[in-house]
Amino acid sequence: MKKHLLKAIPLVLLSTLVACQPKTEEASEVPKESESTVSSSKTQYPVSRHGEVIDTYFGTEVADPYRWLEDDMSEETGDWVKQQNQVTQAFLGKIPYREEIEDVVRDLINYERVSAPFTEGEYTYFYKNDGLQNQSVVYRQKGDAEAEVFIDPNTFSEDGTVSLAGMAFSEDGAKVAYQTSTGGSDWRQVYIMDVETKEFIGKPLQDVKFSGLSWYKNDGFYYSSYDKPTGSELSEKTDQHKLYYHKVGTPQSEDEKVFGHIDSEKHRYIGAQVSEDNRFLFVSAANSTSGNRAYLMDLEDKAAGWKTVKQSIDADVYMLTSSGDKLFLVTNENAPNTKIIVADAKNPDVANWKDLIAETENVLSPSTAGGFLFAEYMVDAISKVMQYDLQGNLVREIELPGLGSAGSFGGKKDAVSTYYTFTNYVTPTSIFEFNIESGETELFNKPELRFNSEDYVSKQVFYTSKDGTKVPMIITYHKDTELNGKNPTILYGYGGFNISLTPSFSSTVAAWLKLGGVYAVPNLRGGGEYGKAWHKAGTQMQKQNVFDDFIAAAEYLIENNYTSNDYLALRGGSNGGLLVGAVMTQRPDLAKVALPAVGVLDMLRYHTFTAGAGWAYDYGTSEQSPEMFEYLLGYSPVHNVKSGVEYPATLITTADHDDRVVPAHSFKFAAVLQEHQTGDNPTLIRIETDAGHGAGKPISKTIEEVADLYGFTLYNMGITTLN
């Protein structure tokens, strides 16, 4: 079965080359106030107090006038948030078709969605959402009996802010441990329940973060967490992720610390995986979002201690499955596009690895089911799947329904079939049942919704970036669209952390298409579409490649008359929010609208908040070296807003409980944009309350947010009515 260890949450080793810690100088205990200028003749912004905080990096002074907005718990910041939301909602309330857009979005989200089934113990489980339920409900059935509700996350809280964040069953399926998140926080609670009676066992575990749950037989499970910090500032303890073992029926205070609890084992991200036969415990230890160390313990001989699988942090490795003393591992060690190797559990060190499925020119993402390997390849971001036996012999290529993204192959060793999903930008996610022995495929579930895929075109093009690199992009639009340069277009990007953007269906994107829009997604450098080399080409002092790729994508759309500057919107979230912020400050003329969401926007201080230091592999830090500081200062969105420039109409979105990319990034960017914006383009910030980085958001809130984004976009493109 495919079991990824939890890697660092994308968005990475805080450099030991701290030649110069920034010094903060404040002119007085209480910085003096100055009012932000009213940037738009149409929009009156709240006053943002202008402080006199100055940081010094390698002899260079950098002002940080909105440092006070980093304290998201202060009364002053709370008042600022309320005032900003009032201004934003007043503006959005003027859009004549806002409710009409909300109806379109709601209509397209309102269809039954069912997951692939999976078996645990005597029951078969699946997730189902009737359409507008804020969270999908977990159902179960035994044999031919009627399915019944097992866990309904919609009952966790009256306001819908508590969500289900993953679950894991014991070996016999008699117990389940599931995680919950409140307000989208990365901090979780873990509840343990008797499957038959649905009664809770003991008290829930508290303060679990960045963790999977991996059971050992039926007795307990491994999980990871930090000591919980008290505020937004980075605590020194965030490099002390620890692995624990919880024995069912005992208090959390008695949980055994298994790994990462001594000074020589400090890591930011530790994940654990128990092999399906309960023989081995595989541990990944990392300090960044790329590269990990790996260790193995034989659970039948714990006294033998840990064996090193890989000590260097230059590449990744995780366990796919095991068979006797054989470990089947997945790695990009000396294989940037990834390969599968076999190691002897008695001597698993990297020096003794043997290739089983060699690296190819395409990126590999494998899984297992029924005693076979399923090699999922990306060919220009499109899926291709091959089936192998455990000796590495090719069994067959799996015929997919079309060009798009296939995934979720996986199952236990005794499975006779596996289920996989298939989707693209115009094809809602369908589920297929695959017979592992015969290779026969049958449609298991195809959703029914009010969207006719045949009315839309989704095609892949290749364009040339600034340095001559060819970059793929998928463009989706209605088949009757006239390429006249006047089509409202959203250009969506990410470009970081080895994350690949493969074609997949989204009801909210479908709503944009139904409104007559064009939707374009380029596969920027920094992502994982072409392996480790593609990723590294968009990191640290090569980060500008990502921005250049995005700019070139926009220019391709304009040159080929899909759209024009007046009808183009830039959109991205998290690392993609940084992308939008950097591009709109470098090329304010490029697009009419900018939509940076939960973005990393202060590149000099990102590593001082929550888990931010773990992102330094991709970004570098301002304390790393004079050269890295200058490079970050050169594109940091918060530091590159200039007076006298007309920036695009901007709607920044964030959440007050985002503990991954803290809202201070967005707060400071909004304040400095409002201070310096020239012309009539509005600069607004929409701050979701009681919400986090995005996961677990109720559908009702998603509908409202998407309607606001689309309404803001179309309104600022001069569109007065909808067709």
XYZ file of C-alpha atoms in Angstrom:
723
model
C 0.000 0.000 0.000
C 1.194 3.498 -0.747
C 2.135 5.094 2.575
C 3.965 8.387 2.306
C 5.683 9.538 5.423
C 4.584 13.009 6.331
C 7.081 15.377 4.760
C 7.488 18.995 5.719
C 4.395 20.957 4.884
C 5.248 22.827 1.663
C 5.827 26.444 1.704
C 13.826 24.737 4.893
C 17.116 24.132 7.257
C 17.845 27.433 8.988
C 21.378 28.172 7.882
C 24.149 27.803 10.393
C 25.916 30.604 8.575
C 24.299 33.255 10.717
C 26.994 35.801 10.090
C 24.691 38.606 11.026
C 21.551 38.371 13.112
C 19.317 41.360 12.267
C 19.256 44.012 14.925
C 15.986 45.760 15.621
C 16.167 49.430 16.470
C 13.112 51.361 17.597
C 13.234 55.105 17.923
C 11.018 54.967 20.959
C 9.038 52.515 23.004
C 5.894 53.525 21.136
C 6.540 54.178 17.415
C 4.986 57.373 16.162
C 1.895 57.183 13.998
C 1.415 58.450 10.490
C -1.676 57.916 8.400
C -1.558 55.847 5.250
C -2.356 57.917 2.218
C -5.712 57.304 0.595
C -4.515 55.408 -2.461
C -7.708 55.386 -4.459
C -10.223 58.091 -5.205
C -12.904 55.415 -4.958
C -11.843 53.528 -1.838
C -11.153 54.971 1.605
C -8.824 52.660 3.522
C -8.459 52.326 7.280
C -5.518 54.069 8.901
C -2.496 51.790 9.252
C -0.133 53.085 11.913
C 3.331 53.720 10.506
C 6.009 52.665 12.968
C 9.758 53.297 12.895
C 11.159 49.789 13.250
C 14.447 49.293 11.393
C 16.362 46.043 10.907
C 20.020 45.909 9.950
C 21.247 43.094 7.697
C 24.947 42.948 6.903
C 25.219 46.720 7.341
C 22.073 47.524 5.329
C 19.139 49.141 7.125
C 15.654 47.989 6.144
C 12.546 49.728 7.448
C 9.638 47.617 8.679
C 6.916 50.184 9.464
C 4.138 47.634 9.875
C 5.925 45.293 12.270
C 3.102 45.783 14.759
C 0.757 43.855 12.471
C 2.778 40.707 13.200
C 1.074 40.553 16.588
C -2.177 38.997 15.437
C -3.328 38.641 19.057
C -3.234 42.359 19.872
C -6.343 44.504 20.208
C -4.886 47.018 17.734
C -4.402 44.370 15.048
C -7.869 42.976 15.761
C -9.410 46.420 15.223
C -7.412 46.804 11.986
C -8.736 43.448 10.748
C -12.338 44.441 11.472
C -11.940 47.771 9.684
C -10.275 46.187 6.660
C -13.034 43.589 6.361
C -15.674 46.304 6.570
C -14.070 48.231 3.704
C -13.670 45.063 1.640
C -17.244 43.893 2.158
C -18.561 47.352 1.341
C -16.693 47.248 -1.977
C -17.768 43.696 -2.787
C -21.333 44.597 -1.908
C -21.374 47.062 -4.822
C -20.802 44.316 -7.383
C -24.211 43.867 -9.037
C -23.817 40.183 -9.903
C -22.105 38.950 -6.760
C -25.081 36.827 -5.681
C -25.504 35.518 -9.220
C -21.918 34.259 -9.205
C -22.483 32.665 -5.805
C -25.469 30.799 -7.261
C -23.340 29.495 -10.146
C -20.623 28.296 -7.772
C -23.122 26.691 -5.403
C -24.927 24.970 -8.276
C -21.720 23.370 -9.548
C -20.533 22.269 -6.107
C -23.920 20.761 -5.330
C -23.474 17.195 -6.580
C -22.913 13.879 -4.838
C -19.256 12.988 -4.379
C -18.231 9.478 -3.358
C -14.724 8.201 -2.624
C -13.246 4.832 -3.517
C -14.160 2.173 -0.935
C -11.599 0.571 1.356
C -11.829 -2.412 3.687
C -10.823 -2.437 7.340
C -11.723 -5.464 9.458
C -15.305 -6.565 8.798
C -16.403 -3.310 7.207
C -16.072 -1.497 3.909
C -15.743 2.272 4.303
C -16.184 5.224 1.972
C -16.603 8.995 2.119
C -19.681 10.681 0.684
C -20.826 14.275 0.377
C -24.420 14.870 -0.661
C -23.407 18.106 -2.335
C -23.442 21.082 -0.009
C -22.376 19.388 3.194
C -19.484 21.319 4.689
C -17.533 18.090 5.145
C -17.790 14.630 3.650
C -19.313 11.956 5.877
C -17.623 8.599 6.510
C -19.955 5.651 5.840
C -19.503 1.934 6.417
C -21.274 -1.274 5.493
C -20.888 -4.939 6.336
C -21.477 -7.371 3.484
C -24.718 -6.582 1.651
C -26.168 -4.586 4.525
C -27.232 -1.001 3.973
C -24.506 1.585 4.461
C -24.621 3.536 7.715
C -22.989 6.712 8.961
C -19.741 5.979 10.789
C -18.279 9.446 11.417
C -20.031 12.687 10.517
C -17.577 15.601 10.874
C -20.441 18.049 10.355
C -21.521 17.288 13.913
C -18.117 18.116 15.438
C -19.070 21.770 15.991
C -22.107 23.979 15.495
C -20.259 26.499 13.326
C -18.462 23.935 11.155
C -14.976 25.065 12.147
C -13.864 21.655 13.467
C -12.912 19.303 10.649
C -11.825 15.704 10.174
C -8.117 15.696 9.298
C -7.333 12.044 8.652
C -7.884 8.643 10.234
C -6.091 5.307 10.606
C -7.350 1.861 11.583
C -5.700 -0.773 13.754
C -4.515 -3.989 12.077
C -7.725 -5.878 12.844
C -9.925 -2.885 12.032
C -11.454 -2.930 15.519
C -10.174 0.529 16.479
C -9.746 3.804 14.636
C -7.721 6.888 15.495
C -8.776 10.087 13.796
C -7.469 13.636 13.843
C -9.488 16.840 14.070
C -8.493 20.418 13.299
C -10.131 23.528 14.720
C -10.342 26.607 12.525
C -8.019 25.068 9.946
C -5.109 24.944 12.385
C -2.190 22.585 11.809
C -2.431 21.641 15.496
C -4.600 18.539 15.884
C -6.436 16.446 18.435
C -6.505 12.649 18.072
C -9.535 10.624 19.126
C -9.477 6.830 19.528
C -12.718 4.965 19.027
C -13.987 1.401 19.270
C -15.312 0.689 15.778
C -18.161 -1.604 16.851
C -19.576 0.474 19.705
C -18.391 3.904 18.458
C -17.348 4.646 22.033
C -14.200 6.674 22.667
C -11.228 5.008 24.326
C -9.478 7.324 26.760
C -9.081 11.053 26.364
C -8.098 12.614 23.025
C -4.420 13.299 22.394
C -3.602 17.014 22.338
C -1.182 19.213 20.376
C -0.306 16.831 17.549
C 1.181 18.556 14.498
C 2.502 17.571 11.053
C 1.844 13.932 11.814
C 0.508 10.751 10.367
C -0.827 7.943 12.556
C 0.800 4.540 12.040
C -0.581 1.620 14.046
C 1.516 -1.219 15.451
C -0.745 -4.282 15.461
C -3.801 -3.450 17.563
C -2.061 -2.045 20.609
C -1.163 1.536 19.738
C 0.240 3.892 17.132
C 3.130 6.230 16.366
C 2.593 9.974 15.960
C 4.708 13.143 15.869
C 4.539 16.605 17.370
C 6.340 19.603 18.853
C 5.992 21.255 22.207
C 3.275 23.793 21.506
C 4.553 27.411 21.239
C 2.670 30.324 22.747
C 2.623 32.775 19.817
C 3.387 33.409 16.165
C 7.107 33.921 16.621
C 9.339 30.985 15.809
C 10.244 29.057 18.947
C 13.583 27.307 19.183
C 11.588 24.143 19.823
C 10.329 24.004 16.231
C 13.498 22.107 15.356
C 12.472 19.466 17.887
C 9.770 17.405 16.200
C 9.455 14.229 18.235
C 8.108 10.764 17.515
C 5.920 9.170 20.188
C 4.254 5.814 20.689
C 0.787 5.901 22.230
C -0.498 2.689 23.798
C -4.278 2.574 23.651
C -5.889 2.942 27.053
C -3.029 4.859 28.677
C -2.801 8.632 29.269
C -0.856 10.735 26.783
C 1.533 11.757 29.553
C 2.860 8.180 29.545
C 3.523 8.072 25.788
C 6.988 6.789 24.938
C 9.360 9.177 23.174
C 10.771 7.055 20.384
C 12.874 9.399 18.281
C 13.968 13.032 18.191
C 13.963 13.777 21.905
C 17.690 14.254 22.457
C 19.948 17.072 21.234
C 21.697 14.878 18.670
C 18.350 14.077 17.036
C 16.866 17.538 16.512
C 14.767 17.635 13.372
C 11.928 19.817 12.186
C 9.918 17.028 10.588
C 9.785 13.406 11.747
C 7.465 10.831 10.231
C 6.995 7.142 11.027
C 5.660 4.167 9.118
C 5.055 0.628 10.327
C 5.336 -2.016 7.607
C 2.147 -3.868 6.741
C 3.460 -7.055 8.377
C 4.198 -5.093 11.594
C 7.847 -6.114 11.363
C 9.601 -2.795 10.738
C 9.394 0.803 11.896
C 10.728 3.182 9.242
C 11.496 6.738 10.369
C 12.124 9.795 8.195
C 13.907 12.741 9.817
C 14.246 16.029 7.951
C 15.078 19.656 8.534
C 13.610 20.962 5.301
C 10.960 20.266 2.712
C 13.538 18.435 0.568
C 15.928 15.692 1.652
C 15.703 13.408 4.665
C 17.632 10.982 6.806
C 16.088 7.545 7.292
C 16.322 4.902 10.000
C 14.930 1.403 10.532
C 14.039 -0.582 13.637
C 13.139 -4.267 13.677
C 10.123 -4.316 15.989
C 10.741 -8.000 16.684
C 14.212 -7.125 17.988
C 13.991 -3.637 19.502
C 17.106 -4.248 21.550
C 19.148 -4.114 18.343
C 18.263 -0.432 18.096
C 18.204 1.772 15.014
C 19.863 0.940 11.719
C 20.794 3.756 9.376
C 19.147 3.625 5.961
C 20.417 6.981 4.711
C 22.322 9.654 6.600
C 22.799 12.373 3.988
C 20.050 14.963 3.500
C 20.666 15.597 -0.204
C 17.804 13.349 -1.335
C 14.569 11.733 -0.169
C 13.712 8.123 0.607
C 10.591 6.440 1.952
C 9.396 2.860 2.384
C 6.912 1.535 -0.155
C 6.451 -1.995 1.216
C 8.391 -4.963 2.566
C 8.545 -8.701 2.011
C 10.430 -10.760 4.558
C 13.806 -9.072 4.952
C 13.391 -7.137 1.714
C 12.590 -3.437 1.878
C 11.168 -1.758 -1.205
C 12.174 1.898 -1.035
C 11.445 4.923 -3.203
C 14.210 7.488 -3.602
C 15.644 10.274 -5.732
C 19.147 9.515 -4.444
C 21.289 9.739 -7.621
C 17.989 9.615 -9.530
C 16.356 13.063 -9.797
C 13.230 11.577 -11.412
C 12.942 8.875 -8.697
C 13.419 5.107 -8.754
C 12.481 2.032 -6.713
C 15.260 0.120 -4.981
C 15.507 -3.019 -2.843
C 17.413 -3.065 0.444
C 18.190 -5.841 2.915
C 16.627 -5.010 6.270
C 19.626 -6.550 8.014
C 21.948 -4.060 6.315
C 19.758 -1.325 4.780
C 22.435 1.344 4.304
C 22.378 3.251 1.008
C 25.666 1.655 -0.032
C 23.901 -1.694 -0.348
C 20.828 -0.603 -2.296
C 19.978 -2.365 -5.561
C 17.850 -0.843 -8.316
C 14.542 -2.582 -8.976
C 12.801 -0.086 -11.267
C 15.370 2.306 -12.652
C 14.960 6.030 -13.146
C 13.450 7.116 -16.465
C 13.093 10.475 -18.179
C 9.703 10.881 -16.465
C 8.991 11.491 -12.775
C 7.852 8.401 -10.850
C 5.307 8.188 -8.025
C 4.727 4.510 -7.129
C 2.259 2.605 -4.974
C 1.448 -1.031 -4.150
C -1.629 -3.253 -4.050
C -2.234 -6.992 -4.171
C 1.481 -7.789 -4.155
C 2.242 -5.663 -7.220
C 3.858 -2.285 -7.862
C 2.033 0.500 -9.692
C 4.409 3.006 -11.252
C 2.634 6.291 -11.902
C 4.678 8.496 -14.239
C 4.239 12.134 -15.202
C 4.778 12.739 -18.909
C 4.627 16.525 -19.340
C 2.358 16.568 -16.242
C 0.048 13.906 -17.774
C -0.330 10.468 -16.128
C 0.990 7.162 -17.459
C 0.736 4.044 -15.259
C 2.674 0.762 -15.467
C 2.139 -2.396 -13.380
C 5.165 -4.429 -12.193
C 5.619 -7.502 -10.048
C 7.886 -7.458 -6.985
C 10.776 -8.795 -9.074
C 10.635 -5.661 -11.223
C 9.083 -7.352 -14.271
C 6.647 -5.298 -16.343
C 3.151 -6.805 -16.248
C 1.257 -4.253 -18.330
C 0.639 -0.602 -19.076
C -2.740 0.391 -17.687
C -5.028 1.913 -20.281
C -6.402 5.155 -18.852
C -9.684 6.817 -19.890
C -7.889 9.743 -21.527
C -5.299 12.464 -21.004
C -5.303 13.670 -17.434
C -4.312 12.726 -13.905
C -4.693 9.180 -12.601
C -3.911 8.305 -9.018
C -4.816 6.650 -5.730
C -3.728 3.170 -6.821
C -3.160 1.278 -3.613
C -4.338 -1.509 -1.389
C -3.292 -4.210 1.016
C -1.227 -7.249 0.005
C -4.277 -9.511 -0.154
C -6.327 -7.148 -2.335
C -7.670 -8.604 -5.597
C -8.611 -5.224 -7.008
C -7.611 -1.618 -6.576
C -9.457 1.598 -7.255
C -8.015 4.579 -9.040
C -9.221 8.054 -9.833
C -9.081 9.865 -13.143
C -9.653 13.540 -13.791
C -8.656 16.571 -15.835
C -9.761 20.195 -15.939
C -13.074 19.382 -17.663
C -13.649 15.817 -16.377
C -15.009 15.445 -12.844
C -13.102 12.889 -10.802
C -14.356 9.403 -11.676
C -13.421 6.179 -9.881
C -12.440 2.998 -11.700
C -12.064 -0.522 -10.318
C -8.999 -2.355 -11.629
C -8.646 -6.138 -11.429
C -5.032 -6.668 -10.391
C -4.642 -10.112 -11.990
C -6.576 -9.690 -15.242
C -5.993 -5.986 -15.843
C -9.678 -5.398 -16.545
C -11.050 -1.972 -15.657
C -14.643 -1.054 -14.835
C -16.192 2.316 -14.078
C -17.102 2.324 -10.385
C -18.487 5.818 -9.908
C -18.988 8.795 -12.197
C -20.422 11.930 -10.622
C -23.420 13.660 -12.121
C -23.370 17.435 -12.139
C -24.654 20.285 -14.238
C -21.506 20.712 -16.300
C -21.141 19.408 -19.840
C -17.477 18.547 -20.356
C -17.954 18.270 -24.112
C -18.609 22.008 -24.304
C -15.072 22.809 -23.174
C -11.564 22.551 -24.570
C -8.533 21.769 -22.414
C -5.275 21.739 -24.316
C -1.600 21.699 -23.506
C 0.831 24.172 -25.064
C 4.547 24.809 -24.611
C 5.916 28.333 -24.386
C 9.406 29.779 -24.033
C 10.509 31.463 -20.818
C 12.975 34.338 -20.562
C 16.093 32.126 -20.581
C 14.866 29.873 -23.403
C 13.414 27.102 -21.190
C 10.323 25.377 -22.590
C 7.466 25.335 -20.098
C 4.159 23.426 -20.453
C 0.802 25.042 -19.763
C -2.763 23.753 -19.945
C -5.390 26.233 -21.129
C -9.088 25.499 -20.625
C -12.074 27.385 -22.051
C -15.483 26.998 -23.737
C -15.225 25.600 -27.247
C -17.060 28.639 -28.683
C -14.651 31.134 -27.137
C -13.452 33.694 -29.663
C -9.743 34.425 -29.330
C -10.120 38.188 -29.535
C -8.012 39.258 -26.542
C -11.075 40.156 -24.474
C -11.672 36.961 -22.507
C -11.471 37.215 -18.716
C -8.585 34.902 -17.859
C -7.185 33.535 -14.618
C -3.531 32.518 -14.739
C -2.913 30.215 -11.781
C 0.553 29.192 -10.598
C 2.575 27.733 -7.744
C 6.177 26.924 -8.685
C 7.804 25.569 -5.561
C 8.543 22.804 -3.057
C 8.677 20.061 -5.677
C 4.877 20.189 -5.970
C 3.388 19.253 -9.340
C 0.245 20.849 -10.748
C -1.415 18.093 -12.746
C -4.801 18.483 -14.466
C -7.737 17.937 -12.129
C -11.372 18.949 -11.995
C -12.569 21.636 -9.623
C -16.159 22.804 -9.264
C -14.950 26.314 -8.570
C -12.827 26.350 -11.734
C -15.815 24.932 -13.615
C -17.815 27.904 -12.358
C -15.213 30.283 -13.808
C -15.424 28.465 -17.147
C -19.218 28.581 -17.074
C -19.023 32.336 -16.485
C -17.116 32.567 -19.775
C -13.607 32.682 -18.375
C -10.358 31.131 -19.554
C -8.289 29.176 -17.018
C -4.565 28.626 -17.584
C -2.097 26.650 -15.435
C 1.622 26.607 -16.321
C 4.008 24.053 -14.813
C 6.596 26.495 -13.509
C 10.109 25.660 -12.401
C 10.308 25.033 -8.684
C 7.627 22.359 -9.074
C 8.189 18.640 -9.444
C 6.829 18.022 -12.938
C 10.276 17.208 -14.352
C 11.994 15.933 -11.230
C 14.601 17.283 -8.865
C 16.424 19.382 -11.481
C 13.195 21.230 -12.332
C 12.587 21.832 -8.652
C 16.088 23.135 -7.900
C 15.943 25.461 -10.910
C 13.348 27.463 -8.979
C 14.966 27.618 -5.554
C 17.048 30.134 -3.602
C 19.107 32.300 -5.996
C 17.281 30.779 -8.957
C 13.837 31.757 -7.652
C 13.544 34.480 -10.287
C 13.164 31.679 -12.865
C 9.738 30.939 -11.360
C 8.602 34.525 -11.731
C 9.996 34.714 -15.273
C 8.135 31.521 -16.190
C 4.881 33.008 -14.900
C 5.420 36.284 -16.720
C 6.185 34.408 -19.944
C 2.972 32.396 -19.518
C 0.994 35.632 -19.288
C 2.728 37.026 -22.343
C 1.945 33.841 -24.289
C -1.756 34.179 -23.463
C -1.735 37.823 -24.539
C 0.277 37.273 -27.727
C -2.062 34.480 -28.799
C -5.193 36.537 -28.134
C -6.626 34.408 -25.365
C -6.710 37.593 -23.333
C -5.034 40.963 -22.860
C -3.566 42.930 -19.974
C -6.991 44.407 -19.204
C -8.620 40.982 -18.901
C -5.921 39.013 -17.106
C -5.907 38.025 -13.424
C -2.966 36.447 -11.566
C -3.851 33.934 -8.884
C -1.890 31.710 -6.495
C -1.887 30.622 -2.875
C 0.767 30.071 -0.203
C 4.028 29.829 -2.190
C 1.787 30.778 -5.108
C 0.770 33.882 -3.156
C 4.448 34.832 -3.119
C 4.492 34.226 -6.873
C 1.625 36.641 -7.457
C 3.084 39.233 -5.075
C 6.503 39.132 -6.726
C 5.180 39.280 -10.286
C 2.703 42.094 -9.636
C 5.453 44.233 -8.063
C 7.946 43.430 -10.832
C 5.445 43.824 -13.664
C 2.527 45.942 -12.432
C 1.448 46.461 -16.055
C 1.077 42.733 -16.766
C -2.410 42.083 -15.404
C -5.523 43.958 -14.426
C -6.184 41.915 -11.281
C -3.985 40.210 -8.674
C -5.297 37.601 -6.226
C -2.538 36.566 -3.779
C -3.887 34.086 -1.228
C -2.294 33.204 2.147
C 1.018 34.255 0.619
C 4.593 34.234 1.884
C 5.158 37.946 1.276
C 7.852 39.130 3.716
C 10.904 37.230 2.515
C 13.249 38.781 5.074
C 11.307 37.511 8.084
C 9.280 34.475 6.896
C 11.637 32.097 8.721
C 10.907 33.728 12.090
C 7.264 32.610 12.143
C 5.912 29.171 13.166
C 7.375 26.521 10.820
C 8.838 29.031 8.368
C 12.462 28.122 8.974
C 11.717 24.762 7.403
C 11.238 26.422 3.994
C 14.796 27.672 3.628
C 15.744 24.924 1.161
C 13.518 26.628 -1.381
C 14.025 30.234 -0.316
C 17.273 30.667 1.578
C 17.168 33.161 4.465
C 18.081 36.810 4.942
C 20.663 35.757 7.569
C 22.371 33.189 5.355
C 24.799 35.476 3.531
C 24.989 39.038 2.168
C 24.264 37.683 -1.317
C 21.180 35.755 -0.206
C 19.910 38.760 1.738
C 20.265 41.020 -1.304
C 18.556 38.472 -3.527
C 15.577 38.093 -1.186
C 15.317 41.857 -0.713
C 15.246 42.191 -4.494
C 11.945 40.340 -4.883
C 10.283 40.298 -1.443
C 6.778 41.654 -2.211
C 6.455 43.619 1.035
C 9.743 45.405 0.285
C 9.222 46.138 -3.404
C 6.070 48.234 -3.446
C 6.970 51.681 -4.781
C 5.233 55.029 -4.659
C 3.882 56.478 -7.871
C 3.069 53.078 -9.405
C -0.382 51.835 -10.382
C -0.614 48.230 -9.269
C -3.345 45.836 -10.402
C -6.675 45.775 -8.616
C -5.712 43.522 -5.724
C -7.757 41.317 -3.412
C -5.491 39.698 -0.828
C -7.008 36.753 1.027
C -5.863 35.242 4.308
C -7.232 33.806 7.539
C -6.822 34.971 11.104
C -5.957 31.450 12.356
C -3.452 30.501 9.664
C -0.588 29.028 11.669
C 1.379 27.858 8.641
C 1.753 31.104 6.675
C 0.874 33.572 9.394
C -1.537 36.354 8.350
C 1.095 39.000 9.150
C 2.492 38.472 5.643
C -0.811 39.482 4.070
C -1.512 42.220 6.636
C 1.801 43.965 5.952
C 1.466 43.611 2.177
C -2.024 45.115 2.259
C -0.879 48.034 4.409
C 2.090 48.929 2.212
C 0.052 48.569 -1.001
C -2.686 50.809 0.370
C -0.038 53.344 1.356
C 1.588 53.542 -2.070
C -1.040 52.545 -4.662
C -1.459 55.200 -7.360
C -4.600 55.423 -9.447
C -8.074 54.013 -8.929
C -7.397 50.291 -8.732
C -8.593 49.076 -5.316
C -6.261 47.327 -2.875
C -8.317 45.203 -0.498
C -7.775 42.383 1.950
C -10.359 39.734 2.795
C -9.597 38.133 6.166
C -11.508 34.952 6.968
C -12.181 34.610 10.676
C -11.928 31.301 12.538
C -10.150 29.739 9.561
C -6.658 28.511 8.724
C -4.402 27.876 5.732
C -7.185 26.331 3.664
C -7.659 22.712 4.699
C -10.950 21.858 6.347
C -12.743 25.027 5.272
C -16.529 24.535 5.212
C -18.055 24.484 1.728
C -20.312 27.387 2.660
C -17.239 29.559 3.271
C -15.597 28.320 0.091
C -18.631 29.337 -1.966
C -18.661 32.828 -0.459
C -14.917 33.320 -0.956
C -14.897 32.124 -4.566
C -17.878 34.317 -5.416
C -16.046 37.308 -3.949
C -12.870 36.527 -5.904
C -14.650 36.057 -9.220
C -16.902 39.061 -8.664
C -13.936 41.272 -7.778
C -12.046 40.024 -10.826
C -14.816 40.576 -13.371
C -15.904 43.909 -11.886
C -12.407 45.329 -12.102
C -12.107 44.137 -15.695
C -14.989 46.467 -16.482
C -17.599 43.758 -16.929
C -20.945 45.195 -15.859
C -23.290 42.264 -16.480
C -23.029 38.502 -16.830
C -24.169 36.761 -20.008
